[in-house]
Short mmCIF file of C-alpha atoms and ligand atoms in Angstrom, two decimals:
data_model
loop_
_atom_site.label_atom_id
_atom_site.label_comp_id
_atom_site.label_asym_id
_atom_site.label_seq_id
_atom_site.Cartn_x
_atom_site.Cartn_y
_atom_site.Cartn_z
CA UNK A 1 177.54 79.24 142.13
CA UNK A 2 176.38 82.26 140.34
CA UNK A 3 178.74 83.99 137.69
CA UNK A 4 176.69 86.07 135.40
CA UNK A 5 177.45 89.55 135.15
CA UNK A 6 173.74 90.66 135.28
CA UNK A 7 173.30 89.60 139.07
CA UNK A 8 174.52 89.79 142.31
CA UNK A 9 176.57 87.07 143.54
CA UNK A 10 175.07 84.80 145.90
CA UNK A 11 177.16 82.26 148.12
CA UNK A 12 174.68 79.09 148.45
CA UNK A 13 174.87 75.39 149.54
CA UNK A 14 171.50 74.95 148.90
CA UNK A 15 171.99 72.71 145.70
CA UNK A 16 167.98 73.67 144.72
CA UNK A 17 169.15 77.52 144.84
CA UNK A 18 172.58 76.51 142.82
CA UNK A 19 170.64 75.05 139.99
CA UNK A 20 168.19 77.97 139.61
CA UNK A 21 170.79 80.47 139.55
CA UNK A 22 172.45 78.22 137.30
CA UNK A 23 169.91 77.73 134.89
CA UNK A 24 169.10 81.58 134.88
CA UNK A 25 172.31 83.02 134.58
CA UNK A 26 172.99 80.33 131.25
CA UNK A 27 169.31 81.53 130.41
CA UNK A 28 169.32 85.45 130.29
CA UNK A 29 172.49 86.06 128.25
CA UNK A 30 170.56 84.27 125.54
CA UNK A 31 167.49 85.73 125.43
CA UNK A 32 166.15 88.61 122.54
CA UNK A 33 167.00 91.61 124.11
CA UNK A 34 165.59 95.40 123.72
CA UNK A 35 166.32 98.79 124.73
CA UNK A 36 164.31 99.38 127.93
CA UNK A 37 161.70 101.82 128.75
CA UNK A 38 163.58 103.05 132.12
CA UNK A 39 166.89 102.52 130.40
CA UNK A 40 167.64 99.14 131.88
CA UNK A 41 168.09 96.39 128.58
CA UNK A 42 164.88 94.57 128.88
CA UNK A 43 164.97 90.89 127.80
CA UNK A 44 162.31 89.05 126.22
CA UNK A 45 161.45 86.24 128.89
CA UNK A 46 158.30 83.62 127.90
CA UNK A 47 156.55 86.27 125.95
CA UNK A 48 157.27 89.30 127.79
CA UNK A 49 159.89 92.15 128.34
CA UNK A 50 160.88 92.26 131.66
CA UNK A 51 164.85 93.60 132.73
CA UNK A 52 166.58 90.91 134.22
CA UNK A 53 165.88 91.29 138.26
CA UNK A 54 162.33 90.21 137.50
CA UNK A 55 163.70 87.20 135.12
CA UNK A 56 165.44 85.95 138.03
CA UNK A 57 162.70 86.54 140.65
CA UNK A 58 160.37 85.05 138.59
CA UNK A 59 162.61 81.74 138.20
CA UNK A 60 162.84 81.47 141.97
CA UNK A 61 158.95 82.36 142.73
CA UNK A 62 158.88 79.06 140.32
CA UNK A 63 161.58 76.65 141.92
CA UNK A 64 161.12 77.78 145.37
CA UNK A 65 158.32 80.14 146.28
CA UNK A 66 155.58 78.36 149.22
CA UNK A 67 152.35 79.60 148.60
CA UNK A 68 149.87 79.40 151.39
CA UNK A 69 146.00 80.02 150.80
CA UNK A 70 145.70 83.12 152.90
CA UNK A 71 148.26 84.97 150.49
CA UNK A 72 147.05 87.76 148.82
CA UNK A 73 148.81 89.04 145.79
CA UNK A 74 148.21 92.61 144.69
CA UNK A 75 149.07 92.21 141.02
CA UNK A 76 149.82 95.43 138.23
CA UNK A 77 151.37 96.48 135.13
CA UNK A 78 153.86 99.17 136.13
CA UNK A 79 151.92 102.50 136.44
CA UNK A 80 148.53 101.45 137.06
CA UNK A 81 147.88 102.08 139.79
CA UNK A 82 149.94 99.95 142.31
CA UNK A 83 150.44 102.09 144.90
CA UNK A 84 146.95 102.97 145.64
CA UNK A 85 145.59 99.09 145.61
CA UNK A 86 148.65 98.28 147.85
CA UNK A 87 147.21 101.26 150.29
CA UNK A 88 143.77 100.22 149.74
CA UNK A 89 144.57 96.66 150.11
CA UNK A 90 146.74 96.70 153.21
CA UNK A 91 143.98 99.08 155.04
CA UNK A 92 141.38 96.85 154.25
CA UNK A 93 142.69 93.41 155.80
CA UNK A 94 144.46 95.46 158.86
CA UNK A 95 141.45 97.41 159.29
CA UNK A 96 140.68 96.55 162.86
CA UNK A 97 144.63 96.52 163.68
CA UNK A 98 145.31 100.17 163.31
CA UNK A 99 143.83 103.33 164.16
CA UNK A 100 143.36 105.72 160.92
CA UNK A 101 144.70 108.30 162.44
CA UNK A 102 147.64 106.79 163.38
CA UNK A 103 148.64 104.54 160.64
CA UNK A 104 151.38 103.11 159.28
CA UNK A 105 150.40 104.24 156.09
CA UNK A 106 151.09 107.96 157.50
CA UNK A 107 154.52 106.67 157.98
CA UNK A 108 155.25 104.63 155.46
CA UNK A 109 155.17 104.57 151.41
CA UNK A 110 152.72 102.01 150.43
CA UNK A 111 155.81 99.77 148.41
CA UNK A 112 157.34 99.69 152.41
CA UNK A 113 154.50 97.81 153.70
CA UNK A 114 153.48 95.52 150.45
CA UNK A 115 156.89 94.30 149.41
CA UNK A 116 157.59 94.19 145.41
CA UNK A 117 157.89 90.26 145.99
CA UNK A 118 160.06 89.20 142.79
CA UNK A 119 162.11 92.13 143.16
CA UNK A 120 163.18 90.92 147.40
CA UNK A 121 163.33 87.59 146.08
CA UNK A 122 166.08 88.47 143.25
CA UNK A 123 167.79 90.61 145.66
CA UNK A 124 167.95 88.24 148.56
CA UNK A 125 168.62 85.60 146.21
CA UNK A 126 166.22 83.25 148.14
CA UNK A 127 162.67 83.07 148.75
CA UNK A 128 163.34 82.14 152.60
CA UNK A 129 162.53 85.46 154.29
CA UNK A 130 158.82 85.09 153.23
CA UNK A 131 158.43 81.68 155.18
CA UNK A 132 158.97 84.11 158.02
CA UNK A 133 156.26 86.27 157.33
CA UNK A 134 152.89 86.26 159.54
CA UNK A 135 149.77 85.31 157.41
CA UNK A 136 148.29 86.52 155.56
CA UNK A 137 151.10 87.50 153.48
CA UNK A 138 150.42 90.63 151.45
CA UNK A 139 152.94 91.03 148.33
CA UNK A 140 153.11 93.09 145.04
CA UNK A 141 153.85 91.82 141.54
CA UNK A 142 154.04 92.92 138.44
CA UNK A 143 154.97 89.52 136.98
CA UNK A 144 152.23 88.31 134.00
CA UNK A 145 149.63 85.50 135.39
CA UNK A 146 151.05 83.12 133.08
CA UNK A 147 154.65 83.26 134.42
CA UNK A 148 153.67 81.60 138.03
CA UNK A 149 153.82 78.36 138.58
CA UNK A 150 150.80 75.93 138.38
CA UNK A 151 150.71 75.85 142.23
CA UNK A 152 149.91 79.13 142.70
CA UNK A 153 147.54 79.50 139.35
CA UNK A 154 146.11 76.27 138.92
CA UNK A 155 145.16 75.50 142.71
CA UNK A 156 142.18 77.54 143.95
CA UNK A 157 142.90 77.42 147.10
CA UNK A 158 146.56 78.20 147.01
CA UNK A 159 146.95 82.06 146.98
CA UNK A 160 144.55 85.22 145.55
CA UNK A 161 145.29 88.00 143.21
CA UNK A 162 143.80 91.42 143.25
CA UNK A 163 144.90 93.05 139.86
CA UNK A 164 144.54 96.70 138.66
CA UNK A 165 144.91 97.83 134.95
CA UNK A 166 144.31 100.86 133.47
CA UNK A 167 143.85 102.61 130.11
CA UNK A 168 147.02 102.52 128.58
CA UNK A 169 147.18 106.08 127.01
CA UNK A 170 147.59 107.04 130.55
CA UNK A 171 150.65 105.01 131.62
CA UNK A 172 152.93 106.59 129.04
CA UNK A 173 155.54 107.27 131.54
CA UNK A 174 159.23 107.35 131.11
CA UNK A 175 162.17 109.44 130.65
CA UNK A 176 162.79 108.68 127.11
CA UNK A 177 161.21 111.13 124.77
CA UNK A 178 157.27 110.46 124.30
CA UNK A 179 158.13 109.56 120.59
CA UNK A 180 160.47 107.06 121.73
CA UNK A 181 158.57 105.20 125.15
CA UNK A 182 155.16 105.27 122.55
CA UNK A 183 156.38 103.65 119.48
CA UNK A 184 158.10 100.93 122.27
CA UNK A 185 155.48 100.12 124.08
CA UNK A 186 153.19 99.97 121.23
CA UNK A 187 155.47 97.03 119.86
CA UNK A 188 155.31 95.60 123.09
CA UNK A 189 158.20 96.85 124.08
CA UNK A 190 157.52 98.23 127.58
CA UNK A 191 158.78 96.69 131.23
CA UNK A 192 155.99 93.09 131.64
CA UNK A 193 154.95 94.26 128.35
CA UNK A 194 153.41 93.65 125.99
CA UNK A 195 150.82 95.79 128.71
CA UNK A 196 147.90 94.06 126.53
CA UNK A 197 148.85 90.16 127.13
CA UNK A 198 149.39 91.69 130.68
CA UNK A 199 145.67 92.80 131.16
CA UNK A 200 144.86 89.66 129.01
CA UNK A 201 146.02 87.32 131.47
CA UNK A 202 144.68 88.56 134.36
CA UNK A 203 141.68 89.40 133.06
CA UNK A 204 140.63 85.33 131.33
CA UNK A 205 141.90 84.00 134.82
CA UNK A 206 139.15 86.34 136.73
CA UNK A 207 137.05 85.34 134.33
CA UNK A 208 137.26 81.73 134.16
CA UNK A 209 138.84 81.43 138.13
CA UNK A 210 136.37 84.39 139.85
CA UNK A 211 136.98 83.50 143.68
CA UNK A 212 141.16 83.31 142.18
CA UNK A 213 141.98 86.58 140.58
CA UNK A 214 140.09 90.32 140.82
CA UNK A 215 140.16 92.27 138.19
CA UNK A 216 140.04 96.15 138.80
CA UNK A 217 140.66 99.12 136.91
CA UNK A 218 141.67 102.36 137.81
CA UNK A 219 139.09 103.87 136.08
CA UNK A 220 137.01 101.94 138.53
CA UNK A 221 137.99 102.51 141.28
CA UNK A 222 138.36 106.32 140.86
CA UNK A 223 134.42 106.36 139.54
CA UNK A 224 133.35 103.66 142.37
CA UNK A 225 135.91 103.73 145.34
CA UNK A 226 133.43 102.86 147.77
CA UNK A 227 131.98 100.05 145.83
CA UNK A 228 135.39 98.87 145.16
CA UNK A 229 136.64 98.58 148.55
CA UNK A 230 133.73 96.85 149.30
CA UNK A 231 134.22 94.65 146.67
CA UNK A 232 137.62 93.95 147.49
CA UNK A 233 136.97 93.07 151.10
CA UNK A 234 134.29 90.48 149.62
CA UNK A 235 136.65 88.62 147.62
CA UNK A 236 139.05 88.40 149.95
CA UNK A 237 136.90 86.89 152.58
CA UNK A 238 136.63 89.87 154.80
CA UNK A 239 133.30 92.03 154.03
CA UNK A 240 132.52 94.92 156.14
CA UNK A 241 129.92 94.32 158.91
CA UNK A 242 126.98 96.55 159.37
CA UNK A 243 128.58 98.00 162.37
CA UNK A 244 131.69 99.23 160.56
CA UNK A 245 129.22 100.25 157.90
CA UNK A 246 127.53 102.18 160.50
CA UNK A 247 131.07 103.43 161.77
CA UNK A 248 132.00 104.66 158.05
CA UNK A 249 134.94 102.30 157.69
CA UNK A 250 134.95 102.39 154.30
CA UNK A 251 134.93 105.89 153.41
CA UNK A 252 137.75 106.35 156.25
CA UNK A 253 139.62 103.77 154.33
CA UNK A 254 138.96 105.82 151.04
CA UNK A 255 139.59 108.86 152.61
CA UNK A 256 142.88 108.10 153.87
CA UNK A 257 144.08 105.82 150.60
CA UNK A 258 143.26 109.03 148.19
CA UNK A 259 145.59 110.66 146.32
CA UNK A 260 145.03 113.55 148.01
CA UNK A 261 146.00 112.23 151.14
CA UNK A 262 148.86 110.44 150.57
CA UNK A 263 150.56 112.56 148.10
CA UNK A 264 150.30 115.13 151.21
CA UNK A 265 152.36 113.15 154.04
CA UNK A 266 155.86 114.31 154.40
CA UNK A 267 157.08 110.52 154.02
CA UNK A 268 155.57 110.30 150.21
CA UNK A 269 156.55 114.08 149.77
CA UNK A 270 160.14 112.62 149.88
CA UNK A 271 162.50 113.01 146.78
CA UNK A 272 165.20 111.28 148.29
CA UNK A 273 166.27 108.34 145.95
CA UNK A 274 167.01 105.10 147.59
CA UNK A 275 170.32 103.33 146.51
CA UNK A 276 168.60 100.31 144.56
CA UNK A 277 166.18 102.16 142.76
CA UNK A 278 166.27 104.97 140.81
CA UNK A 279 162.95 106.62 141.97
CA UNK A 280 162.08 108.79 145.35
CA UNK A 281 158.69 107.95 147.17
CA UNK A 282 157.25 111.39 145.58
CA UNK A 283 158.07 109.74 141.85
CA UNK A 284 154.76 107.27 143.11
CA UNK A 285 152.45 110.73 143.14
CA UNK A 286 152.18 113.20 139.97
CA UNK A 287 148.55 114.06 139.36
CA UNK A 288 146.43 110.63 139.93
CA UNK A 289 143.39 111.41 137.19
CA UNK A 290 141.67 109.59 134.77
CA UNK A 291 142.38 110.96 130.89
CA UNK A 292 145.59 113.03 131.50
CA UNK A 293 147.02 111.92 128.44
CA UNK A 294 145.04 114.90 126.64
CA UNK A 295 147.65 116.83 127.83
CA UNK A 296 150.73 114.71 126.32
CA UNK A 297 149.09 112.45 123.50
CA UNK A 298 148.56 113.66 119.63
CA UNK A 299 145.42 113.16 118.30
CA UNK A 300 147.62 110.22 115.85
CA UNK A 301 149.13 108.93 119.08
CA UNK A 302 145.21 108.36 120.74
CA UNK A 303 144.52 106.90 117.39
CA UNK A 304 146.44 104.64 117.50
CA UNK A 305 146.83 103.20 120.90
CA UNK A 306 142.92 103.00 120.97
CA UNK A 307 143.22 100.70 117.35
CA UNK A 308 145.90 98.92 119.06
CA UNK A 309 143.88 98.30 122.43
CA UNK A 310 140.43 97.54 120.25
CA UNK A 311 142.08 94.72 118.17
CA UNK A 312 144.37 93.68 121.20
CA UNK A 313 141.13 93.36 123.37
CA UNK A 314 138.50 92.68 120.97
CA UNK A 315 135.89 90.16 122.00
CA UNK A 316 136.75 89.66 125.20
CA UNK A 317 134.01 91.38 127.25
CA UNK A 318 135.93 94.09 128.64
CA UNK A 319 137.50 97.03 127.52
CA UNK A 320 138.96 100.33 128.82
CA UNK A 321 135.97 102.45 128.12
P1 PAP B 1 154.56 102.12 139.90
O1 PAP B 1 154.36 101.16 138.80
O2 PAP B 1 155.80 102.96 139.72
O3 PAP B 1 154.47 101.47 141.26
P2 PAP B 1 151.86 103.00 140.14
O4 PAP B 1 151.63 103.27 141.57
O5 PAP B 1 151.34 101.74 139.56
O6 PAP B 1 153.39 103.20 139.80
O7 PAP B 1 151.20 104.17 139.29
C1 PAP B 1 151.49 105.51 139.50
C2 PAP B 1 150.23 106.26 139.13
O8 PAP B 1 149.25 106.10 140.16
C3 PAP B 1 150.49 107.75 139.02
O9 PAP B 1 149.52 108.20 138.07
P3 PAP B 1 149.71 109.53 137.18
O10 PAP B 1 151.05 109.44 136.56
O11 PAP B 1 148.59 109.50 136.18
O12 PAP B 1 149.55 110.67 138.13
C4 PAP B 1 150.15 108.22 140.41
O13 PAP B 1 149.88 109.61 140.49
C5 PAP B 1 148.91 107.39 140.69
N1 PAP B 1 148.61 107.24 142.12
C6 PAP B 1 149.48 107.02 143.14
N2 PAP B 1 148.81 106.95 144.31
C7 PAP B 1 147.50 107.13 144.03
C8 PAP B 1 146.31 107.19 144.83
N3 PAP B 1 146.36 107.05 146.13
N4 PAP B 1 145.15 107.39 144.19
C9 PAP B 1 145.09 107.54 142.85
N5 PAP B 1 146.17 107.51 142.04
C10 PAP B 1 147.36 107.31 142.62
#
């Protein structure tokens, strides 16, 4: 049975669940801690800082979580641009399911329809409800590739990840002062930080596991979205077909996953915060563009992030530029 005062109680007889909750709630009291980025405490869990829902999902994705080969796993470091691959993502596989006109991306916020999978795992306090789930499941993480368990990272055929990453002078967002969330997340400091292990993870896996793990970057996919989609729908098994070439799939699915257009339906125009998170459905829309931070960064701040993300990345065969 679960005591510790950073999660919710849950009643269990399942003696597997018992000894995970165990184990975590002995675990996270004990861990390096630091003031968060979204003013949660963010502990310092196998290399990264992560608050402690996450910490716990994680642990249960580990003990418990089934993976099937048809999962797909849209995969981000906060702020990168997780909304849009979820929309993009969830179009592309349900393609012939829905009409685009009447979609349930008109209805619903992208994070509705591509569940935040650690974050329903912590809060159900089981990983049962996804064994419900039709395949192929589509679920969101922002957990680090080297946090999942060997079953899902080691075995090729066990589950895909689509990841997004971005240039990191653009995800400075948070409501501490800019002074504050910089000099933070440039010692790491930021939630799945430190953001550079993030992309480094993700990015040696798609190198060395290609058919496994997709690496993207919002940069990208605003130059390229065309290409991208496409290039998403190849790696996940599902290419477009000349006739839905001919029928201009692709740029519908564009078209209706832009910024433009989703930042425009009433449901993502909401502000209304829900009672387990902090942030409204509008919070997922500000401006959507490549290089904003000329507008927020000092000329010492770019300096520095770019030396940071040089050394950080250096030799690796990719870079944000
Ligand atoms: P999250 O981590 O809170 O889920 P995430 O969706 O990863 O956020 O990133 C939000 C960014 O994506 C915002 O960028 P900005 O602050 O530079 O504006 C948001 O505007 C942008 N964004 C959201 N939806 C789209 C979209 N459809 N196309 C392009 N950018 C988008």
């Amino acid at each position: 049975m679960e005591t510790s005062k950073f999660f919710p109680i849950v009643e269990t007889q399942d003696e597997g669940y018992q000894k995970t909750f165990k184990n975590c709630a002995e675990l996270v009291p004990t861990l390096p801690r630091s003031k968060g980025w979204w003013l949660d405490e963010l502990f310092q869990y196998q290399g990264f800082w992560m608050s402690s829902f996450p910490i716990r999902g994680s642990m249960l994705i580990n003990d418990h979580f089934k993976p099937r080969p048809t999962d797909i796993i849209v995969a981000t470091s906060p702020k990168c641009g997780t909304t849009w691959l979820r929309a993009l993502v969830f179009s592309i596989i349900n393609r012939a399911a829905f009409d685009f006109n009447d979609h349930p991306l008109r209805k619903l916020n992208p994070q509705e329809l591509v569940l935040l999978f650690e974050g329903h795992i912590h809060k159900d306090g089981s990983t049962s409800f996804l064994d419900e789930l039709p395949s192929p499941r589509l679920l969101s993480t922002h957990i680090p590739y080297s946090l999942f368990p060997k079953r899902m990272t080691d075995d090729t055929s066990a589950c895909r990840f689509v990841y997004i990453c971005r240039d990191p002078k653009d995800v400075l967002k948070s409501p501490l002062s800019l002074e504050e969330a910089f000099d933070l997340f440039c010692k790491g400091v930021s939630h799945y930080g430190p953001f550079w292990d993030h992309v480094l993870g993700y990015w040696k896996a798609s190198v060395e596991s290609p058919k496994k793990v997709l690496f993207l970057t919002y940069e990208d996919v605003k130059k390229e979205p065309l290409g991208c989609v496409r290039k998403v729908a190849e790696f996940l098994g599902v290419p477009f077909s000349q006739e839905e070439e001919n029928r201009k799939t692709v740029e519908e699915i564009v078209k209706l996953c832009s910024f433009e257009s989703l930042s425009n339906l009433d449901v993502n125009q909401s502000v209304a915060k829900r009672s387990e998170r902090p942030v409204s459905n509008s919070d997922f829309f500000r401006k959507g563009e490549v290089g904003d931070w000329v507008n927020h960064l000092s000329p010492e701040m770019v300096e520095k992030m770019n030396q940071i993300t040089e050394q950080k990345l250096q030799g690796i065969g990719f870079n944000f530029h």
